[in-house]
Short mmCIF file of C-alpha atoms in Angstrom, two decimals:
data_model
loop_
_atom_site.label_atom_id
_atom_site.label_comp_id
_atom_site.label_asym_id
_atom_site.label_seq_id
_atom_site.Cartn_x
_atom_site.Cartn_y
_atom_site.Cartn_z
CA UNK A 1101 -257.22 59.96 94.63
CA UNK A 1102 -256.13 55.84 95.47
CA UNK A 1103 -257.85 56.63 98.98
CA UNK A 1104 -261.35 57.90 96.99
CA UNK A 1105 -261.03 54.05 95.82
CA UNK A 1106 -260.36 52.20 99.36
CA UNK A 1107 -262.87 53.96 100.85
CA UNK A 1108 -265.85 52.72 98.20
CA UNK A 1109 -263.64 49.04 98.89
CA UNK A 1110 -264.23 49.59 102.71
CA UNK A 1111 -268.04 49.65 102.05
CA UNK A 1112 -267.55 46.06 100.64
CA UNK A 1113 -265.12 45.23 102.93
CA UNK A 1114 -267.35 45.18 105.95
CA UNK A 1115 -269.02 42.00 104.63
CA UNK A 1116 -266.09 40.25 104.93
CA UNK A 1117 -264.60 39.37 108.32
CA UNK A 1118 -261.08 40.96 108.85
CA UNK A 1119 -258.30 38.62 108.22
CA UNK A 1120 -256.82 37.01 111.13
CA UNK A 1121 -253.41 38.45 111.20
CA UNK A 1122 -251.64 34.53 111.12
CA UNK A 1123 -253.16 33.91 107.62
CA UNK A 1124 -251.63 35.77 104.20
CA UNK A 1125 -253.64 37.48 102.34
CA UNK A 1126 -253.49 35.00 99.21
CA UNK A 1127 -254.43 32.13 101.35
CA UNK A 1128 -257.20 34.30 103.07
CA UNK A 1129 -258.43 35.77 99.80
CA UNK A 1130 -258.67 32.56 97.95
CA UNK A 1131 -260.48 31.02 99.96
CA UNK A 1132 -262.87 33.69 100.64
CA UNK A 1133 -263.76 34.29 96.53
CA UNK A 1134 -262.54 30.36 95.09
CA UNK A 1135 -263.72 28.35 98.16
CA UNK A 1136 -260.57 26.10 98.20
CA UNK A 1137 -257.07 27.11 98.80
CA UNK A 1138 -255.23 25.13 96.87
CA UNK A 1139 -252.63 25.97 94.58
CA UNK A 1140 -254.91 26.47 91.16
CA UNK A 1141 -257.03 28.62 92.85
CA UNK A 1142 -254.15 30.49 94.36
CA UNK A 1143 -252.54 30.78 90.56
CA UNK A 1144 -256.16 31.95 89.52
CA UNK A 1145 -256.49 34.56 92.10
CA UNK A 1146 -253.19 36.19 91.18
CA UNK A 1147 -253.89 35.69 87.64
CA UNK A 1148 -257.37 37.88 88.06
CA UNK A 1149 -255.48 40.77 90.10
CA UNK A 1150 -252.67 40.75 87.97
CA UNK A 1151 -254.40 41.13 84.61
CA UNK A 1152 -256.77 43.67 85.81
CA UNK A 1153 -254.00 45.43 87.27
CA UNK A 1154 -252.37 45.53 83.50
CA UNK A 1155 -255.48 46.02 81.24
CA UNK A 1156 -258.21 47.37 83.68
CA UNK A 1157 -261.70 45.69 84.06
CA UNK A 1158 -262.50 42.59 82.43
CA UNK A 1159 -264.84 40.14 85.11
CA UNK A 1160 -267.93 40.21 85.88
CA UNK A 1161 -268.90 40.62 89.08
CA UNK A 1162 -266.44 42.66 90.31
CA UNK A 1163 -267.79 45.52 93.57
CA UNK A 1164 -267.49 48.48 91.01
CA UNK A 1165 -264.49 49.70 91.10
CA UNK A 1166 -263.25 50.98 88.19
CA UNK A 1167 -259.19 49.83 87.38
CA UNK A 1168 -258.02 51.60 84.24
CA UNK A 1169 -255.02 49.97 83.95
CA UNK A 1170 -250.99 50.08 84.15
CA UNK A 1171 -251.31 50.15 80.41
CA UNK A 1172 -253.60 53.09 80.35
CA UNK A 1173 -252.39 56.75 80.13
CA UNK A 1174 -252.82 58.64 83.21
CA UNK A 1175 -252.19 61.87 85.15
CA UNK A 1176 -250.81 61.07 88.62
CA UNK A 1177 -251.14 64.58 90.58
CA UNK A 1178 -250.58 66.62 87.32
CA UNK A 1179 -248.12 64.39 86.00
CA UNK A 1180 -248.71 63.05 82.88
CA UNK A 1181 -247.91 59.07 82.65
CA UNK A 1182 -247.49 56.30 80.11
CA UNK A 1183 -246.37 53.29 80.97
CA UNK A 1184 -247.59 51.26 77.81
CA UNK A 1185 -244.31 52.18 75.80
CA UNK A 1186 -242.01 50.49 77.95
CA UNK A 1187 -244.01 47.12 77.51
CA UNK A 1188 -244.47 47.63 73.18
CA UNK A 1189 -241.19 47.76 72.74
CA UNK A 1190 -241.18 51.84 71.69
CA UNK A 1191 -238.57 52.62 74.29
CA UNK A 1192 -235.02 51.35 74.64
CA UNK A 1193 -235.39 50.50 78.19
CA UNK A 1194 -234.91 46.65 78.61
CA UNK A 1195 -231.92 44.84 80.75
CA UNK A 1196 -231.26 42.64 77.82
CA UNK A 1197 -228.57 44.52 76.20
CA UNK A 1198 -225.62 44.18 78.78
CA UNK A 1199 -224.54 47.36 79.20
CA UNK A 1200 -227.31 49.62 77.07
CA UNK A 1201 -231.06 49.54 77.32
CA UNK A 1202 -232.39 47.63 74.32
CA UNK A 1203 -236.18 47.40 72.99
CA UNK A 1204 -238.53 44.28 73.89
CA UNK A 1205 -242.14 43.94 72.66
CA UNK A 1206 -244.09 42.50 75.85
CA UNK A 1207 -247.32 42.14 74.27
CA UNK A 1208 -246.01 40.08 71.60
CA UNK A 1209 -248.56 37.43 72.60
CA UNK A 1210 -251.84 38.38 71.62
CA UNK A 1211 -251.74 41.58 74.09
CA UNK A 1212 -255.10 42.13 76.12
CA UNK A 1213 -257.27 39.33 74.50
CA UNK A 1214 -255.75 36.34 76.64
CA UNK A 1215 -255.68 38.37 79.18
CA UNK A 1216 -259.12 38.70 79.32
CA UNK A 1217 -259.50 35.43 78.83
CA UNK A 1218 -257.60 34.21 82.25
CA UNK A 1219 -253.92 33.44 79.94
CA UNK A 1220 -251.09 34.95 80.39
CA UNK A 1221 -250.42 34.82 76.27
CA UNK A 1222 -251.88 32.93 73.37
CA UNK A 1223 -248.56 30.63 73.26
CA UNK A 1224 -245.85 30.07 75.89
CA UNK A 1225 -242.86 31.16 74.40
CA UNK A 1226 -243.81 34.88 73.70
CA UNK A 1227 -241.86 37.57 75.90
CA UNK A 1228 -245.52 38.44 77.11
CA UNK A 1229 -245.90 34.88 78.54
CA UNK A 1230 -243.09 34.84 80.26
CA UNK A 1231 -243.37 38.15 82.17
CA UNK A 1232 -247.10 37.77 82.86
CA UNK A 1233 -245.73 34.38 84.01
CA UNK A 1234 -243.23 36.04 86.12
CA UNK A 1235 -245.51 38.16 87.00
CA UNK A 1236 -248.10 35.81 88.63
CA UNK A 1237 -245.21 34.56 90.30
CA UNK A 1238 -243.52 37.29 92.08
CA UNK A 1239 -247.01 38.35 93.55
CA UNK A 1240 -247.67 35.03 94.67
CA UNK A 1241 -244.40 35.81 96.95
CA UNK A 1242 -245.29 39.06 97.95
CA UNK A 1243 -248.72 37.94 99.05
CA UNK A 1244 -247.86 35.00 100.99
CA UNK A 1245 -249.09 32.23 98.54
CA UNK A 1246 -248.64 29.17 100.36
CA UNK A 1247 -249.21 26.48 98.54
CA UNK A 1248 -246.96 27.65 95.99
CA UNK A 1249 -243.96 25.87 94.09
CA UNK A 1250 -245.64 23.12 92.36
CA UNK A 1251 -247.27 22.08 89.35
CA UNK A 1252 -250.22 23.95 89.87
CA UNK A 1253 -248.19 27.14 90.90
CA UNK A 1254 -244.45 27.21 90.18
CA UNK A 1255 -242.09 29.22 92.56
CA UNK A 1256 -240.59 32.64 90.92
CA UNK A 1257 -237.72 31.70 89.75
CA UNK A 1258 -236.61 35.22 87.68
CA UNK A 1259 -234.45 37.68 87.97
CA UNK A 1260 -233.44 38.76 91.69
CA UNK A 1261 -232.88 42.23 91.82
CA UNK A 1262 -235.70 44.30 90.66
CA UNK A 1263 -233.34 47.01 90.34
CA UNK A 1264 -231.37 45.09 87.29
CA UNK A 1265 -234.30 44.37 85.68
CA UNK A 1266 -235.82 48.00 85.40
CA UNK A 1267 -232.13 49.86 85.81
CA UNK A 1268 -233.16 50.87 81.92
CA UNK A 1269 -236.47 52.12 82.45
CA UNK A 1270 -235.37 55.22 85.02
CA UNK A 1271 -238.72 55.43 86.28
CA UNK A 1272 -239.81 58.41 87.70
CA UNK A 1273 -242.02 59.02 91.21
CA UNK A 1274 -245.42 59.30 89.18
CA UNK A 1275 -244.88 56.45 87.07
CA UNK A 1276 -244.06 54.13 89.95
CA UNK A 1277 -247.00 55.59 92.34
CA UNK A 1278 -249.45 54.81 89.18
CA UNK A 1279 -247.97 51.09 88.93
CA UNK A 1280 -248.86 49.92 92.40
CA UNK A 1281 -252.32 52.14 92.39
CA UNK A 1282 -253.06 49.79 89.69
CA UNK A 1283 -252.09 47.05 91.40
CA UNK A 1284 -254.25 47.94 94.66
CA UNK A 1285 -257.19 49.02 93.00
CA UNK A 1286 -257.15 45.57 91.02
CA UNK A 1287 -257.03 44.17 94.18
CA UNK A 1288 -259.88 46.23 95.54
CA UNK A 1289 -262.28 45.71 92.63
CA UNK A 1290 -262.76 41.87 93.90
CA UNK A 1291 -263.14 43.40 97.33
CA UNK A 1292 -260.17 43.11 99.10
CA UNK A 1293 -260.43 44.67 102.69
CA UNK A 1294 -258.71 48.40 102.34
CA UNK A 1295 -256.67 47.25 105.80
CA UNK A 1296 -255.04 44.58 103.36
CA UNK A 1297 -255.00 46.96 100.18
CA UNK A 1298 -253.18 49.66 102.00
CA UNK A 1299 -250.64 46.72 103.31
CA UNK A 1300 -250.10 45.56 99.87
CA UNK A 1301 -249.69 49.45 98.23
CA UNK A 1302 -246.98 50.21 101.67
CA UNK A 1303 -245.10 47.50 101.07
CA UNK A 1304 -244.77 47.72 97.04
CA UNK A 1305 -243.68 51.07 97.99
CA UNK A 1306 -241.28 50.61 100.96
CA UNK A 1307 -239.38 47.86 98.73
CA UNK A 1308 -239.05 49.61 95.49
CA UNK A 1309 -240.24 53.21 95.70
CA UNK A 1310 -237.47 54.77 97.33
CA UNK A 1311 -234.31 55.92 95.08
CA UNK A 1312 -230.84 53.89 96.30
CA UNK A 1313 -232.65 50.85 98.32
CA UNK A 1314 -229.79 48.99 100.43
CA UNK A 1315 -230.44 45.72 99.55
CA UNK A 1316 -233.26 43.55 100.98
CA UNK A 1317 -234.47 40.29 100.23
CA UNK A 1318 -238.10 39.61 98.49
CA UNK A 1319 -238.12 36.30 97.53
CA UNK A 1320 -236.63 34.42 100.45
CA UNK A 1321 -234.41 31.73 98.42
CA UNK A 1322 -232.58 34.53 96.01
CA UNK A 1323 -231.38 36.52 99.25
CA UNK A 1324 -230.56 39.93 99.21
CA UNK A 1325 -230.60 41.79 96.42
CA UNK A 1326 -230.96 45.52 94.99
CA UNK A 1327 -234.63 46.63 94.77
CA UNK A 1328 -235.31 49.87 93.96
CA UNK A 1329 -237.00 50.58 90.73
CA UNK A 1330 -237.86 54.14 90.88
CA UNK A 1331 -234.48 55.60 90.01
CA UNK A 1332 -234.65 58.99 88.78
CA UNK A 1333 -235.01 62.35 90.79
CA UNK A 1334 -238.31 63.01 91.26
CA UNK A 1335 -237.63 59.34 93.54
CA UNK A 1336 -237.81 59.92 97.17
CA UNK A 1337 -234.67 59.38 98.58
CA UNK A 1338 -234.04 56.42 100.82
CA UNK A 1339 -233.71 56.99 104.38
CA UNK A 1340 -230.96 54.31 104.72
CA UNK A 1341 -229.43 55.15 100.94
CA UNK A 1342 -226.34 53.40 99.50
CA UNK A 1343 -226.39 55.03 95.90
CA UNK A 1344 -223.17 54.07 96.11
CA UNK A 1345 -224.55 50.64 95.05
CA UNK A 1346 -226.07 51.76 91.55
CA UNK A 1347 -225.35 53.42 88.88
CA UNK A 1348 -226.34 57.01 88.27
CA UNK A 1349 -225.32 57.53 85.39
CA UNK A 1350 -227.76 56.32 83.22
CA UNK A 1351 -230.29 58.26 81.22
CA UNK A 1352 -233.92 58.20 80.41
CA UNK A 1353 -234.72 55.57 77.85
CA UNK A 1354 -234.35 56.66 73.88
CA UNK A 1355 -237.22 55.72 71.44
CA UNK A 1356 -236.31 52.65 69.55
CA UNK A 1357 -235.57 52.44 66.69
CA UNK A 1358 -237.61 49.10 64.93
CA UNK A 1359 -240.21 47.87 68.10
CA UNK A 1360 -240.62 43.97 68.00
CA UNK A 1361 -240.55 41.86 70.04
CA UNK A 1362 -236.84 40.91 69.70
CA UNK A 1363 -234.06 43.32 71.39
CA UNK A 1364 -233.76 45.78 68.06
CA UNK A 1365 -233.61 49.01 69.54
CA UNK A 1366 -230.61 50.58 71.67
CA UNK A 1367 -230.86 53.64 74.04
CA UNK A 1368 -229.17 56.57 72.41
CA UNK A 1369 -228.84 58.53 75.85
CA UNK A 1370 -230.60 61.13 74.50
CA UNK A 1371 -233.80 60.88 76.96
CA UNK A 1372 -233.48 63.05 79.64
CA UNK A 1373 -232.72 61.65 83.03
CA UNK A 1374 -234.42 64.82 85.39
CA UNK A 1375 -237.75 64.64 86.12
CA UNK A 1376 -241.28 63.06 85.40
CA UNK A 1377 -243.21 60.64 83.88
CA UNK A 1378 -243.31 59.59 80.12
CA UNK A 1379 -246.18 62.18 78.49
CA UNK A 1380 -249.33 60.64 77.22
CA UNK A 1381 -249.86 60.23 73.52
CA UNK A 1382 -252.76 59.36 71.16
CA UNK A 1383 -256.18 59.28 71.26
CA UNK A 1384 -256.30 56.95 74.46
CA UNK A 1385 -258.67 58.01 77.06
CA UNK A 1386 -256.47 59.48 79.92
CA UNK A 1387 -257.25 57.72 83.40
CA UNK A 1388 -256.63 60.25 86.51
CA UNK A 1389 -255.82 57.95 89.24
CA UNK A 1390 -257.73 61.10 91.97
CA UNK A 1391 -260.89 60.11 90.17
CA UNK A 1392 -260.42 56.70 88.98
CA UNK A 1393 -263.07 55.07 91.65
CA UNK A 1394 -266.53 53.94 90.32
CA UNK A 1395 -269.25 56.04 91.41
CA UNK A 1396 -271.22 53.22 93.15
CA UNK A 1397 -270.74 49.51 94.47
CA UNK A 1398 -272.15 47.69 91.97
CA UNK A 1399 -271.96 44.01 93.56
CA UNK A 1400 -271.91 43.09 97.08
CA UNK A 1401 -268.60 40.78 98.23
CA UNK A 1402 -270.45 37.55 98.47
CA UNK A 1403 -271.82 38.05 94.83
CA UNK A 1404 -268.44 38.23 93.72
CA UNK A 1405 -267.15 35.18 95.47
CA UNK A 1406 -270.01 33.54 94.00
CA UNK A 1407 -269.92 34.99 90.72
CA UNK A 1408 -265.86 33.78 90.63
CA UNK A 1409 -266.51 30.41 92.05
CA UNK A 1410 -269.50 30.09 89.30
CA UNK A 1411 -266.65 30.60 86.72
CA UNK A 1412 -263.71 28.70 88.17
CA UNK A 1413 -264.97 25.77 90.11
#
């Protein structure tokens, strides 16, 4: 289980003293593994959890904690999930269609490789660059980034209600619980404190985990906006619901019918909109998120903050 992971971060933790509750955790964290807080080494930060989060592992050090993934098939408390064809484009399930889902390829720009390699994309005009982009950006709000909206680290600037972006998807309970695991286990493998982990994981979940979200507002200039992005029934129900506000109506995505990385596919309405998480298919190793901890700490937190500031600075 997530916790199995937190509590190998919490032996790593303890080298670190515990973040004084006035400073965010990307300023804290950036300075503690890049030296300087400025707004490059904020942008780098949040480009290392964020592509770990999407492709698992890639840096050296890291404290040993194994990340499969968001693109990784997994079983989430014997619920099988996939969450890779939603980004290739397989599944009708984008916002770009009006009223319909249609499909988008989102690793249209070289998939893992620049990743791996600190990028976002091998070009910037893929639809993989901009959402990593996006990406980098809307985490940089959640996690208190201040030095950004610059050069160095532009303000997100995207779409404002989570909800209209992944209306399409109808993501299930499992699928959304496995997308923010991801994200705090990234986020754990360079030894973030589990205090700060679990504060990140809450808070991913109290905005968009909950089915019919009155509005609230994330990123402080758009306002408030619809946020809920687990829509489907398996969704806990908000306590303060207004599924008034959205529609219910609309079904799981439909396979599509020509993936690319243009909107060529439309949702036929023929995926069913009850209960679960997209099945894993393939050959794929199959991550389960109650085992997905490393065995051991491999690195102590000062290695890794020198390791990192051997490779950025």
């Amino acid at each position: 289980m997530f916790f199995r992971t937190l509590a190998l971060a919490a032996t790593v933790g303890s080298a670190l003293a515990q973040r004084p509750a006035n400073i965010s955790i990307c300023d804290y964290y950036t300075t503690a593994l890049l030296k300087n807080n400025t707004a490059a080494n904020q942008k780098t930060l949040l480009t290392l959890v964020v592509n770990t989060a999407a492709i698992g592992n890639y840096t050296q050090p890291n404290v040993g904690i194994t990340v499969p993934g968001i693109l990784a098939p997994a079983m989430v408390n014997g619920t099988a999930v996939n969450l890779a064809p939603y980004f290739t484009g397989m599944l009708a399930s984008t916002n770009r269609g009006g009223s319909m889902g249609v499909s988008v390829n989102f690793l249209d720009g070289g998939g893992a490789t620049p990743l791996m390699m600190n990028m976002p994309a091998n070009d910037t005009s893929s639809n993989q660059y901009f959402l990593i982009n996006h990406l980098y950006e809307y985490f940089g709000v959640l996690l208190g980034c201040s030095m950004q909206g610059g050069a160095d680290y532009s303000a997100y600037e995207g779409d404002a209600s989570q909800y209209e972006v992944h209306k399409f998807m109808q993501l299930s309970y499992p699928e959304v619980t496995y997308f923010i695991e991801q994200v705090g286990m990234s986020a754990a493998s360079f030894g973030v404190a589990t205090e700060d982990v679990m504060l990140v994981g809450t808070a991913l979940m109290n905005a968009f985990g909950y089915r019919c979200e009155p509005p609230m507002t994330i990123v402080p200039a758009q306002g408030s906006q619809l946020q809920s992005i687990c829509d489907d029934e398996t969704c806990p129900l908000s306590p303060n619901a207004t599924c008034a506000s959205y529609n219910g109506t609309i079904p799981k995505p439909g396979n599509a019918t020509i993936p690319g990385s243009n909107s060529t596919g439309t949702s036929t309405g023929s995926g069913s909109k009850t209960t679960g998480g997209n099945t894993a298919t393939g050959s794929a190793p199959v991550a389960t998120v109650s085992t997905a901890a490393g065995a051991t700490i491999a690195f102590s937190f000062a290695a890794v903050a020198g390791g990192l500031a051997a490779m950025f600075l």
